[in-house]
PDB file of N, CA and C in Angstrom:
ATOM      1  N   MET Y   1      48.811  39.792 -41.915  1.00  0.00           N
ATOM      2  CA  MET Y   1      50.221  39.692 -41.762  1.00  0.00           C
ATOM      3  C   MET Y   1      50.786  40.870 -42.182  1.00  0.00           C
ATOM      4  N   LEU Y   2      51.734  41.288 -41.369  1.00  0.00           N
ATOM      5  CA  LEU Y   2      52.646  42.692 -41.683  1.00  0.00           C
ATOM      6  C   LEU Y   2      53.924  42.156 -42.029  1.00  0.00           C
ATOM      7  N   TYR Y   3      54.417  42.921 -42.990  1.00  0.00           N
ATOM      8  CA  TYR Y   3      55.897  42.673 -43.610  1.00  0.00           C
ATOM      9  C   TYR Y   3      56.471  43.888 -43.742  1.00  0.00           C
ATOM     10  N   LEU Y   4      57.757  43.938 -43.471  1.00  0.00           N
ATOM     11  CA  LEU Y   4      58.474  45.096 -43.675  1.00  0.00           C
ATOM     12  C   LEU Y   4      59.414  44.789 -44.806  1.00  0.00           C
ATOM     13  N   VAL Y   5      59.215  45.816 -46.079  1.00  0.00           N
ATOM     14  CA  VAL Y   5      59.906  45.557 -47.288  1.00  0.00           C
ATOM     15  C   VAL Y   5      60.715  46.703 -47.647  1.00  0.00           C
ATOM     16  N   ARG Y   6      61.989  46.171 -48.009  1.00  0.00           N
ATOM     17  CA  ARG Y   6      62.859  47.269 -48.599  1.00  0.00           C
ATOM     18  C   ARG Y   6      62.967  46.903 -50.085  1.00  0.00           C
ATOM     19  N   MET Y   7      62.794  48.268 -50.816  1.00  0.00           N
ATOM     20  CA  MET Y   7      62.721  48.086 -52.350  1.00  0.00           C
ATOM     21  C   MET Y   7      64.038  48.947 -52.789  1.00  0.00           C
ATOM     22  N   ASP Y   8      65.003  48.434 -53.502  1.00  0.00           N
ATOM     23  CA  ASP Y   8      66.099  49.396 -54.122  1.00  0.00           C
ATOM     24  C   ASP Y   8      65.659  49.155 -55.522  1.00  0.00           C
ATOM     25  N   VAL Y   9      65.657  50.302 -56.289  1.00  0.00           N
ATOM     26  CA  VAL Y   9      65.605  50.577 -57.591  1.00  0.00           C
ATOM     27  C   VAL Y   9      66.563  50.871 -58.236  1.00  0.00           C
ATOM     28  N   ASN Y  10      66.820  49.830 -59.368  1.00  0.00           N
ATOM     29  CA  ASN Y  10      68.115  50.042 -60.243  1.00  0.00           C
ATOM     30  C   ASN Y  10      67.700  50.122 -61.899  1.00  0.00           C
ATOM     31  N   LEU Y  11      67.304  51.254 -62.088  1.00  0.00           N
ATOM     32  CA  LEU Y  11      66.836  51.475 -63.497  1.00  0.00           C
ATOM     33  C   LEU Y  11      68.273  51.505 -64.392  1.00  0.00           C
ATOM     34  N   PRO Y  12      68.142  50.739 -65.464  1.00  0.00           N
ATOM     35  CA  PRO Y  12      69.346  50.834 -66.390  1.00  0.00           C
ATOM     36  C   PRO Y  12      69.502  52.087 -66.994  1.00  0.00           C
ATOM     37  N   ALA Y  13      70.969  52.483 -67.089  1.00  0.00           N
ATOM     38  CA  ALA Y  13      71.307  53.833 -67.563  1.00  0.00           C
ATOM     39  C   ALA Y  13      70.903  54.093 -68.861  1.00  0.00           C
ATOM     40  N   ASN Y  14      70.703  52.918 -69.793  1.00  0.00           N
ATOM     41  CA  ASN Y  14      70.312  53.032 -71.298  1.00  0.00           C
ATOM     42  C   ASN Y  14      68.829  53.015 -71.476  1.00  0.00           C
ATOM     43  N   LEU Y  15      68.012  53.056 -70.348  1.00  0.00           N
ATOM     44  CA  LEU Y  15      66.576  52.938 -70.274  1.00  0.00           C
ATOM     45  C   LEU Y  15      66.226  54.367 -71.053  1.00  0.00           C
ATOM     46  N   PRO Y  16      65.579  54.509 -72.153  1.00  0.00           N
ATOM     47  CA  PRO Y  16      65.037  55.654 -72.590  1.00  0.00           C
ATOM     48  C   PRO Y  16      64.073  56.658 -71.487  1.00  0.00           C
ATOM     49  N   GLU Y  17      64.353  57.810 -71.463  1.00  0.00           N
ATOM     50  CA  GLU Y  17      63.685  58.549 -70.403  1.00  0.00           C
ATOM     51  C   GLU Y  17      62.094  58.448 -70.394  1.00  0.00           C
ATOM     52  N   ASP Y  18      61.551  58.468 -71.656  1.00  0.00           N
ATOM     53  CA  ASP Y  18      60.198  58.409 -71.875  1.00  0.00           C
ATOM     54  C   ASP Y  18      59.660  57.093 -71.250  1.00  0.00           C
ATOM     55  N   GLN Y  19      60.457  56.068 -71.541  1.00  0.00           N
ATOM     56  CA  GLN Y  19      59.936  54.877 -71.039  1.00  0.00           C
ATOM     57  C   GLN Y  19      60.060  54.738 -69.365  1.00  0.00           C
ATOM     58  N   ALA Y  20      61.225  55.193 -68.892  1.00  0.00           N
ATOM     59  CA  ALA Y  20      61.343  55.295 -67.619  1.00  0.00           C
ATOM     60  C   ALA Y  20      60.105  56.226 -66.776  1.00  0.00           C
ATOM     61  N   THR Y  21      59.893  57.436 -67.502  1.00  0.00           N
ATOM     62  CA  THR Y  21      58.854  58.122 -66.900  1.00  0.00           C
ATOM     63  C   THR Y  21      57.460  57.436 -66.973  1.00  0.00           C
ATOM     64  N   ALA Y  22      57.240  56.615 -68.117  1.00  0.00           N
ATOM     65  CA  ALA Y  22      55.922  55.915 -68.082  1.00  0.00           C
ATOM     66  C   ALA Y  22      55.842  54.872 -67.035  1.00  0.00           C
ATOM     67  N   ILE Y  23      56.909  54.265 -66.896  1.00  0.00           N
ATOM     68  CA  ILE Y  23      56.811  53.043 -65.789  1.00  0.00           C
ATOM     69  C   ILE Y  23      56.818  53.667 -64.397  1.00  0.00           C
ATOM     70  N   LYS Y  24      57.346  54.794 -64.193  1.00  0.00           N
ATOM     71  CA  LYS Y  24      57.226  55.495 -62.786  1.00  0.00           C
ATOM     72  C   LYS Y  24      55.688  55.968 -62.532  1.00  0.00           C
ATOM     73  N   GLU Y  25      55.168  56.511 -63.702  1.00  0.00           N
ATOM     74  CA  GLU Y  25      53.788  56.840 -63.541  1.00  0.00           C
ATOM     75  C   GLU Y  25      52.705  55.731 -63.112  1.00  0.00           C
ATOM     76  N   LYS Y  26      52.949  54.767 -63.816  1.00  0.00           N
ATOM     77  CA  LYS Y  26      52.233  53.540 -63.493  1.00  0.00           C
ATOM     78  C   LYS Y  26      52.538  52.914 -62.095  1.00  0.00           C
ATOM     79  N   GLU Y  27      53.683  53.016 -61.719  1.00  0.00           N
ATOM     80  CA  GLU Y  27      54.274  52.462 -60.396  1.00  0.00           C
ATOM     81  C   GLU Y  27      53.431  53.337 -59.337  1.00  0.00           C
ATOM     82  N   LYS Y  28      53.431  54.757 -59.514  1.00  0.00           N
ATOM     83  CA  LYS Y  28      52.767  55.630 -58.653  1.00  0.00           C
ATOM     84  C   LYS Y  28      51.306  55.324 -58.449  1.00  0.00           C
ATOM     85  N   ALA Y  29      50.575  55.025 -59.606  1.00  0.00           N
ATOM     86  CA  ALA Y  29      49.148  54.894 -59.574  1.00  0.00           C
ATOM     87  C   ALA Y  29      48.912  53.550 -58.874  1.00  0.00           C
ATOM     88  N   TYR Y  30      49.718  52.489 -59.159  1.00  0.00           N
ATOM     89  CA  TYR Y  30      49.511  51.128 -58.557  1.00  0.00           C
ATOM     90  C   TYR Y  30      49.753  51.237 -57.132  1.00  0.00           C
ATOM     91  N   SER Y  31      50.743  52.028 -56.687  1.00  0.00           N
ATOM     92  CA  SER Y  31      51.033  51.879 -55.251  1.00  0.00           C
ATOM     93  C   SER Y  31      50.007  52.898 -54.290  1.00  0.00           C
ATOM     94  N   GLN Y  32      49.618  53.731 -55.052  1.00  0.00           N
ATOM     95  CA  GLN Y  32      48.614  54.613 -54.376  1.00  0.00           C
ATOM     96  C   GLN Y  32      47.368  53.965 -54.215  1.00  0.00           C
ATOM     97  N   GLY Y  33      46.995  53.088 -55.148  1.00  0.00           N
ATOM     98  CA  GLY Y  33      45.849  52.263 -54.981  1.00  0.00           C
ATOM     99  C   GLY Y  33      45.787  51.235 -53.827  1.00  0.00           C
ATOM    100  N   LEU Y  34      47.132  50.770 -53.887  1.00  0.00           N
ATOM    101  CA  LEU Y  34      47.398  49.818 -52.734  1.00  0.00           C
ATOM    102  C   LEU Y  34      47.409  50.457 -51.419  1.00  0.00           C
ATOM    103  N   GLN Y  35      47.746  51.570 -51.341  1.00  0.00           N
ATOM    104  CA  GLN Y  35      47.694  52.496 -50.079  1.00  0.00           C
ATOM    105  C   GLN Y  35      46.189  52.735 -49.704  1.00  0.00           C
ATOM    106  N   ARG Y  36      45.505  53.250 -50.742  1.00  0.00           N
ATOM    107  CA  ARG Y  36      44.178  53.539 -50.403  1.00  0.00           C
ATOM    108  C   ARG Y  36      43.363  52.374 -49.836  1.00  0.00           C
ATOM    109  N   ASP Y  37      43.538  51.143 -50.429  1.00  0.00           N
ATOM    110  CA  ASP Y  37      42.731  49.988 -49.903  1.00  0.00           C
ATOM    111  C   ASP Y  37      43.560  49.505 -48.518  1.00  0.00           C
ATOM    112  N   GLY Y  38      44.507  49.933 -48.105  1.00  0.00           N
ATOM    113  CA  GLY Y  38      44.939  49.568 -46.843  1.00  0.00           C
ATOM    114  C   GLY Y  38      45.949  48.500 -46.770  1.00  0.00           C
ATOM    115  N   ARG Y  39      46.348  47.873 -48.037  1.00  0.00           N
ATOM    116  CA  ARG Y  39      47.367  46.806 -48.026  1.00  0.00           C
ATOM    117  C   ARG Y  39      48.852  47.483 -47.974  1.00  0.00           C
ATOM    118  N   TRP Y  40      49.006  48.660 -48.317  1.00  0.00           N
ATOM    119  CA  TRP Y  40      50.372  49.350 -48.316  1.00  0.00           C
ATOM    120  C   TRP Y  40      50.209  50.499 -47.338  1.00  0.00           C
ATOM    121  N   PRO Y  41      50.092  50.310 -45.858  1.00  0.00           N
ATOM    122  CA  PRO Y  41      49.906  51.395 -45.018  1.00  0.00           C
ATOM    123  C   PRO Y  41      50.911  52.426 -44.816  1.00  0.00           C
ATOM    124  N   HIS Y  42      52.256  51.945 -45.081  1.00  0.00           N
ATOM    125  CA  HIS Y  42      53.413  52.855 -44.791  1.00  0.00           C
ATOM    126  C   HIS Y  42      54.277  52.845 -45.994  1.00  0.00           C
ATOM    127  N   LEU Y  43      54.812  53.829 -46.219  1.00  0.00           N
ATOM    128  CA  LEU Y  43      55.806  54.047 -47.469  1.00  0.00           C
ATOM    129  C   LEU Y  43      56.774  55.031 -47.012  1.00  0.00           C
ATOM    130  N   TRP Y  44      58.115  54.807 -46.940  1.00  0.00           N
ATOM    131  CA  TRP Y  44      59.134  55.831 -46.551  1.00  0.00           C
ATOM    132  C   TRP Y  44      60.280  55.693 -47.582  1.00  0.00           C
ATOM    133  N   ARG Y  45      60.739  56.957 -47.937  1.00  0.00           N
ATOM    134  CA  ARG Y  45      62.068  57.069 -48.918  1.00  0.00           C
ATOM    135  C   ARG Y  45      63.206  56.917 -47.968  1.00  0.00           C
ATOM    136  N   VAL Y  46      64.130  56.212 -48.583  1.00  0.00           N
ATOM    137  CA  VAL Y  46      65.456  56.131 -47.786  1.00  0.00           C
ATOM    138  C   VAL Y  46      66.327  57.420 -48.503  1.00  0.00           C
ATOM    139  N   VAL Y  47      66.699  58.315 -47.503  1.00  0.00           N
ATOM    140  CA  VAL Y  47      67.227  59.481 -47.887  1.00  0.00           C
ATOM    141  C   VAL Y  47      68.542  59.133 -48.682  1.00  0.00           C
ATOM    142  N   GLY Y  48      68.748  59.887 -49.837  1.00  0.00           N
ATOM    143  CA  GLY Y  48      69.781  59.815 -50.628  1.00  0.00           C
ATOM    144  C   GLY Y  48      69.942  58.627 -51.558  1.00  0.00           C
ATOM    145  N   GLN Y  49      69.002  57.762 -51.505  1.00  0.00           N
ATOM    146  CA  GLN Y  49      69.021  56.449 -52.375  1.00  0.00           C
ATOM    147  C   GLN Y  49      67.633  56.300 -53.170  1.00  0.00           C
ATOM    148  N   TYR Y  50      67.633  55.604 -54.226  1.00  0.00           N
ATOM    149  CA  TYR Y  50      66.436  55.282 -54.832  1.00  0.00           C
ATOM    150  C   TYR Y  50      65.942  53.898 -54.428  1.00  0.00           C
ATOM    151  N   ALA Y  51      65.475  54.144 -53.137  1.00  0.00           N
ATOM    152  CA  ALA Y  51      65.009  53.109 -52.243  1.00  0.00           C
ATOM    153  C   ALA Y  51      63.946  53.505 -51.318  1.00  0.00           C
ATOM    154  N   ASN Y  52      63.043  52.446 -50.869  1.00  0.00           N
ATOM    155  CA  ASN Y  52      62.123  52.747 -50.058  1.00  0.00           C
ATOM    156  C   ASN Y  52      62.028  51.677 -48.818  1.00  0.00           C
ATOM    157  N   TYR Y  53      61.424  52.047 -47.611  1.00  0.00           N
ATOM    158  CA  TYR Y  53      61.053  50.911 -46.635  1.00  0.00           C
ATOM    159  C   TYR Y  53      59.508  51.049 -46.656  1.00  0.00           C
ATOM    160  N   SER Y  54      58.810  49.977 -46.678  1.00  0.00           N
ATOM    161  CA  SER Y  54      57.444  49.937 -46.827  1.00  0.00           C
ATOM    162  C   SER Y  54      56.803  48.982 -45.833  1.00  0.00           C
ATOM    163  N   VAL Y  55      55.630  49.234 -45.248  1.00  0.00           N
ATOM    164  CA  VAL Y  55      54.985  48.068 -44.536  1.00  0.00           C
ATOM    165  C   VAL Y  55      53.815  47.669 -45.407  1.00  0.00           C
ATOM    166  N   PHE Y  56      53.713  46.585 -45.608  1.00  0.00           N
ATOM    167  CA  PHE Y  56      52.440  45.917 -46.089  1.00  0.00           C
ATOM    168  C   PHE Y  56      51.509  45.210 -45.166  1.00  0.00           C
ATOM    169  N   ASP Y  57      50.202  45.127 -45.160  1.00  0.00           N
ATOM    170  CA  ASP Y  57      49.399  44.498 -44.437  1.00  0.00           C
ATOM    171  C   ASP Y  57      48.573  43.478 -45.393  1.00  0.00           C
ATOM    172  N   VAL Y  58      48.819  42.287 -45.350  1.00  0.00           N
ATOM    173  CA  VAL Y  58      48.216  41.438 -46.348  1.00  0.00           C
ATOM    174  C   VAL Y  58      48.021  40.032 -45.790  1.00  0.00           C
ATOM    175  N   GLU Y  59      47.066  39.258 -46.288  1.00  0.00           N
ATOM    176  CA  GLU Y  59      46.615  37.991 -45.703  1.00  0.00           C
ATOM    177  C   GLU Y  59      47.734  36.878 -45.693  1.00  0.00           C
ATOM    178  N   SER Y  60      48.683  36.866 -46.701  1.00  0.00           N
ATOM    179  CA  SER Y  60      49.596  35.831 -46.988  1.00  0.00           C
ATOM    180  C   SER Y  60      50.731  36.187 -47.546  1.00  0.00           C
ATOM    181  N   ASN Y  61      51.853  35.324 -47.358  1.00  0.00           N
ATOM    182  CA  ASN Y  61      52.952  35.432 -48.371  1.00  0.00           C
ATOM    183  C   ASN Y  61      52.718  35.423 -49.676  1.00  0.00           C
ATOM    184  N   ASP Y  62      51.685  34.586 -50.030  1.00  0.00           N
ATOM    185  CA  ASP Y  62      51.428  34.520 -51.573  1.00  0.00           C
ATOM    186  C   ASP Y  62      50.835  35.871 -52.117  1.00  0.00           C
ATOM    187  N   GLU Y  63      50.065  36.522 -51.223  1.00  0.00           N
ATOM    188  CA  GLU Y  63      49.433  37.938 -51.646  1.00  0.00           C
ATOM    189  C   GLU Y  63      50.335  38.943 -51.884  1.00  0.00           C
ATOM    190  N   LEU Y  64      51.482  38.868 -50.853  1.00  0.00           N
ATOM    191  CA  LEU Y  64      52.480  39.919 -50.961  1.00  0.00           C
ATOM    192  C   LEU Y  64      53.355  39.739 -52.170  1.00  0.00           C
ATOM    193  N   GLN Y  65      53.472  38.414 -52.389  1.00  0.00           N
ATOM    194  CA  GLN Y  65      54.470  38.107 -53.802  1.00  0.00           C
ATOM    195  C   GLN Y  65      53.657  38.542 -54.791  1.00  0.00           C
ATOM    196  N   GLU Y  66      52.299  38.394 -54.991  1.00  0.00           N
ATOM    197  CA  GLU Y  66      51.594  38.789 -56.130  1.00  0.00           C
ATOM    198  C   GLU Y  66      51.626  40.419 -56.390  1.00  0.00           C
ATOM    199  N   LEU Y  67      51.523  41.065 -55.106  1.00  0.00           N
ATOM    200  CA  LEU Y  67      51.496  42.417 -55.154  1.00  0.00           C
ATOM    201  C   LEU Y  67      52.893  43.089 -55.438  1.00  0.00           C
ATOM    202  N   LEU Y  68      54.068  42.456 -55.119  1.00  0.00           N
ATOM    203  CA  LEU Y  68      55.323  42.832 -55.496  1.00  0.00           C
ATOM    204  C   LEU Y  68      55.624  42.650 -56.886  1.00  0.00           C
ATOM    205  N   GLN Y  69      55.300  41.447 -57.236  1.00  0.00           N
ATOM    206  CA  GLN Y  69      55.656  41.102 -58.733  1.00  0.00           C
ATOM    207  C   GLN Y  69      54.869  42.060 -59.651  1.00  0.00           C
ATOM    208  N   ASN Y  70      53.649  42.560 -59.296  1.00  0.00           N
ATOM    209  CA  ASN Y  70      52.782  43.221 -60.134  1.00  0.00           C
ATOM    210  C   ASN Y  70      53.442  44.912 -60.118  1.00  0.00           C
ATOM    211  N   LEU Y  71      54.240  45.119 -59.347  1.00  0.00           N
ATOM    212  CA  LEU Y  71      54.903  46.475 -59.351  1.00  0.00           C
ATOM    213  C   LEU Y  71      55.495  46.879 -60.770  1.00  0.00           C
ATOM    214  N   PRO Y  72      55.161  47.846 -61.508  1.00  0.00           N
ATOM    215  CA  PRO Y  72      55.748  48.098 -62.668  1.00  0.00           C
ATOM    216  C   PRO Y  72      57.238  48.166 -62.736  1.00  0.00           C
ATOM    217  N   LEU Y  73      57.792  48.453 -61.644  1.00  0.00           N
ATOM    218  CA  LEU Y  73      59.328  48.640 -61.359  1.00  0.00           C
ATOM    219  C   LEU Y  73      59.944  47.326 -60.837  1.00  0.00           C
ATOM    220  N   PHE Y  74      59.101  46.420 -60.701  1.00  0.00           N
ATOM    221  CA  PHE Y  74      59.673  44.991 -60.059  1.00  0.00           C
ATOM    222  C   PHE Y  74      60.896  44.442 -60.830  1.00  0.00           C
ATOM    223  N   PRO Y  75      60.837  44.439 -62.293  1.00  0.00           N
ATOM    224  CA  PRO Y  75      62.066  43.900 -62.863  1.00  0.00           C
ATOM    225  C   PRO Y  75      63.246  44.753 -62.597  1.00  0.00           C
ATOM    226  N   TYR Y  76      63.240  45.792 -62.192  1.00  0.00           N
ATOM    227  CA  TYR Y  76      64.466  46.730 -61.804  1.00  0.00           C
ATOM    228  C   TYR Y  76      64.689  46.806 -60.287  1.00  0.00           C
ATOM    229  N   MET Y  77      63.901  45.948 -59.468  1.00  0.00           N
ATOM    230  CA  MET Y  77      64.219  46.126 -58.015  1.00  0.00           C
ATOM    231  C   MET Y  77      64.948  44.847 -57.399  1.00  0.00           C
ATOM    232  N   ASP Y  78      65.594  45.224 -56.305  1.00  0.00           N
ATOM    233  CA  ASP Y  78      66.231  44.393 -55.437  1.00  0.00           C
ATOM    234  C   ASP Y  78      65.156  44.475 -54.101  1.00  0.00           C
ATOM    235  N   ILE Y  79      64.545  43.285 -53.774  1.00  0.00           N
ATOM    236  CA  ILE Y  79      63.599  43.507 -52.696  1.00  0.00           C
ATOM    237  C   ILE Y  79      63.975  42.550 -51.503  1.00  0.00           C
ATOM    238  N   GLU Y  80      63.907  43.042 -50.462  1.00  0.00           N
ATOM    239  CA  GLU Y  80      64.244  42.186 -49.082  1.00  0.00           C
ATOM    240  C   GLU Y  80      62.906  42.384 -48.277  1.00  0.00           C
ATOM    241  N   VAL Y  81      62.487  41.122 -47.844  1.00  0.00           N
ATOM    242  CA  VAL Y  81      61.140  41.075 -47.051  1.00  0.00           C
ATOM    243  C   VAL Y  81      61.407  40.509 -45.716  1.00  0.00           C
ATOM    244  N   THR Y  82      60.911  41.187 -44.685  1.00  0.00           N
ATOM    245  CA  THR Y  82      61.039  40.527 -43.346  1.00  0.00           C
ATOM    246  C   THR Y  82      59.504  40.573 -42.912  1.00  0.00           C
ATOM    247  N   ALA Y  83      59.130  39.244 -42.380  1.00  0.00           N
ATOM    248  CA  ALA Y  83      57.685  39.169 -41.776  1.00  0.00           C
ATOM    249  C   ALA Y  83      57.918  39.793 -40.349  1.00  0.00           C
ATOM    250  N   LEU Y  84      56.896  40.385 -39.865  1.00  0.00           N
ATOM    251  CA  LEU Y  84      56.733  41.049 -38.543  1.00  0.00           C
ATOM    252  C   LEU Y  84      55.600  40.278 -37.703  1.00  0.00           C
ATOM    253  N   ALA Y  85      56.173  40.178 -36.546  1.00  0.00           N
ATOM    254  CA  ALA Y  85      55.148  39.751 -35.432  1.00  0.00           C
ATOM    255  C   ALA Y  85      55.029  40.778 -34.328  1.00  0.00           C
ATOM    256  N   LYS Y  86      54.010  40.685 -33.717  1.00  0.00           N
ATOM    257  CA  LYS Y  86      53.773  41.662 -32.553  1.00  0.00           C
ATOM    258  C   LYS Y  86      54.879  41.405 -31.325  1.00  0.00           C
ATOM    259  N   HIS Y  87      55.391  42.485 -30.814  1.00  0.00           N
ATOM    260  CA  HIS Y  87      56.475  42.341 -29.733  1.00  0.00           C
ATOM    261  C   HIS Y  87      55.608  42.193 -28.461  1.00  0.00           C
ATOM    262  N   PRO Y  88      56.065  41.575 -27.643  1.00  0.00           N
ATOM    263  CA  PRO Y  88      55.427  41.412 -26.218  1.00  0.00           C
ATOM    264  C   PRO Y  88      55.485  42.600 -25.339  1.00  0.00           C
ATOM    265  N   SER Y  89      56.385  43.604 -25.567  1.00  0.00           N
ATOM    266  CA  SER Y  89      56.449  44.858 -24.820  1.00  0.00           C
ATOM    267  C   SER Y  89      55.781  45.861 -25.578  1.00  0.00           C
ATOM    268  N   SER Y  90      55.121  45.616 -26.711  1.00  0.00           N
ATOM    269  CA  SER Y  90      54.444  46.770 -27.469  1.00  0.00           C
ATOM    270  C   SER Y  90      53.052  47.190 -26.825  1.00  0.00           C
ATOM    271  N   ILE Y  91      52.809  48.482 -26.494  1.00  0.00           N
ATOM    272  CA  ILE Y  91      51.640  48.753 -25.931  1.00  0.00           C
ATOM    273  C   ILE Y  91      50.485  49.019 -26.958  1.00  0.00           C
ATOM    274  N   SER Y  92      50.691  48.840 -28.234  1.00  0.00           N
ATOM    275  CA  SER Y  92      49.622  49.070 -29.067  1.00  0.00           C
ATOM    276  C   SER Y  92      49.213  47.607 -29.694  1.00  0.00           C
TER     277      SER Y  92
END
């Protein structure tokens, strides 16, 4: 199943820089692992914002929920999920 996911990150202003850096490093490693195994095939930054649009390719709603809540930045995110279906006019 394909999902379009928008993630907006809202780190607290009072979060110590070293803690923020450690969380971001864990987030990068976790997200790159999911990209390598094919479950996170697309990741784009939203220009001018600490946000991204991503496409996930997973087996179920539950799997997506598990992947998202395991993101190290999850506690600081607003997330919007849209399930995708093949369009009848698509040639791919």
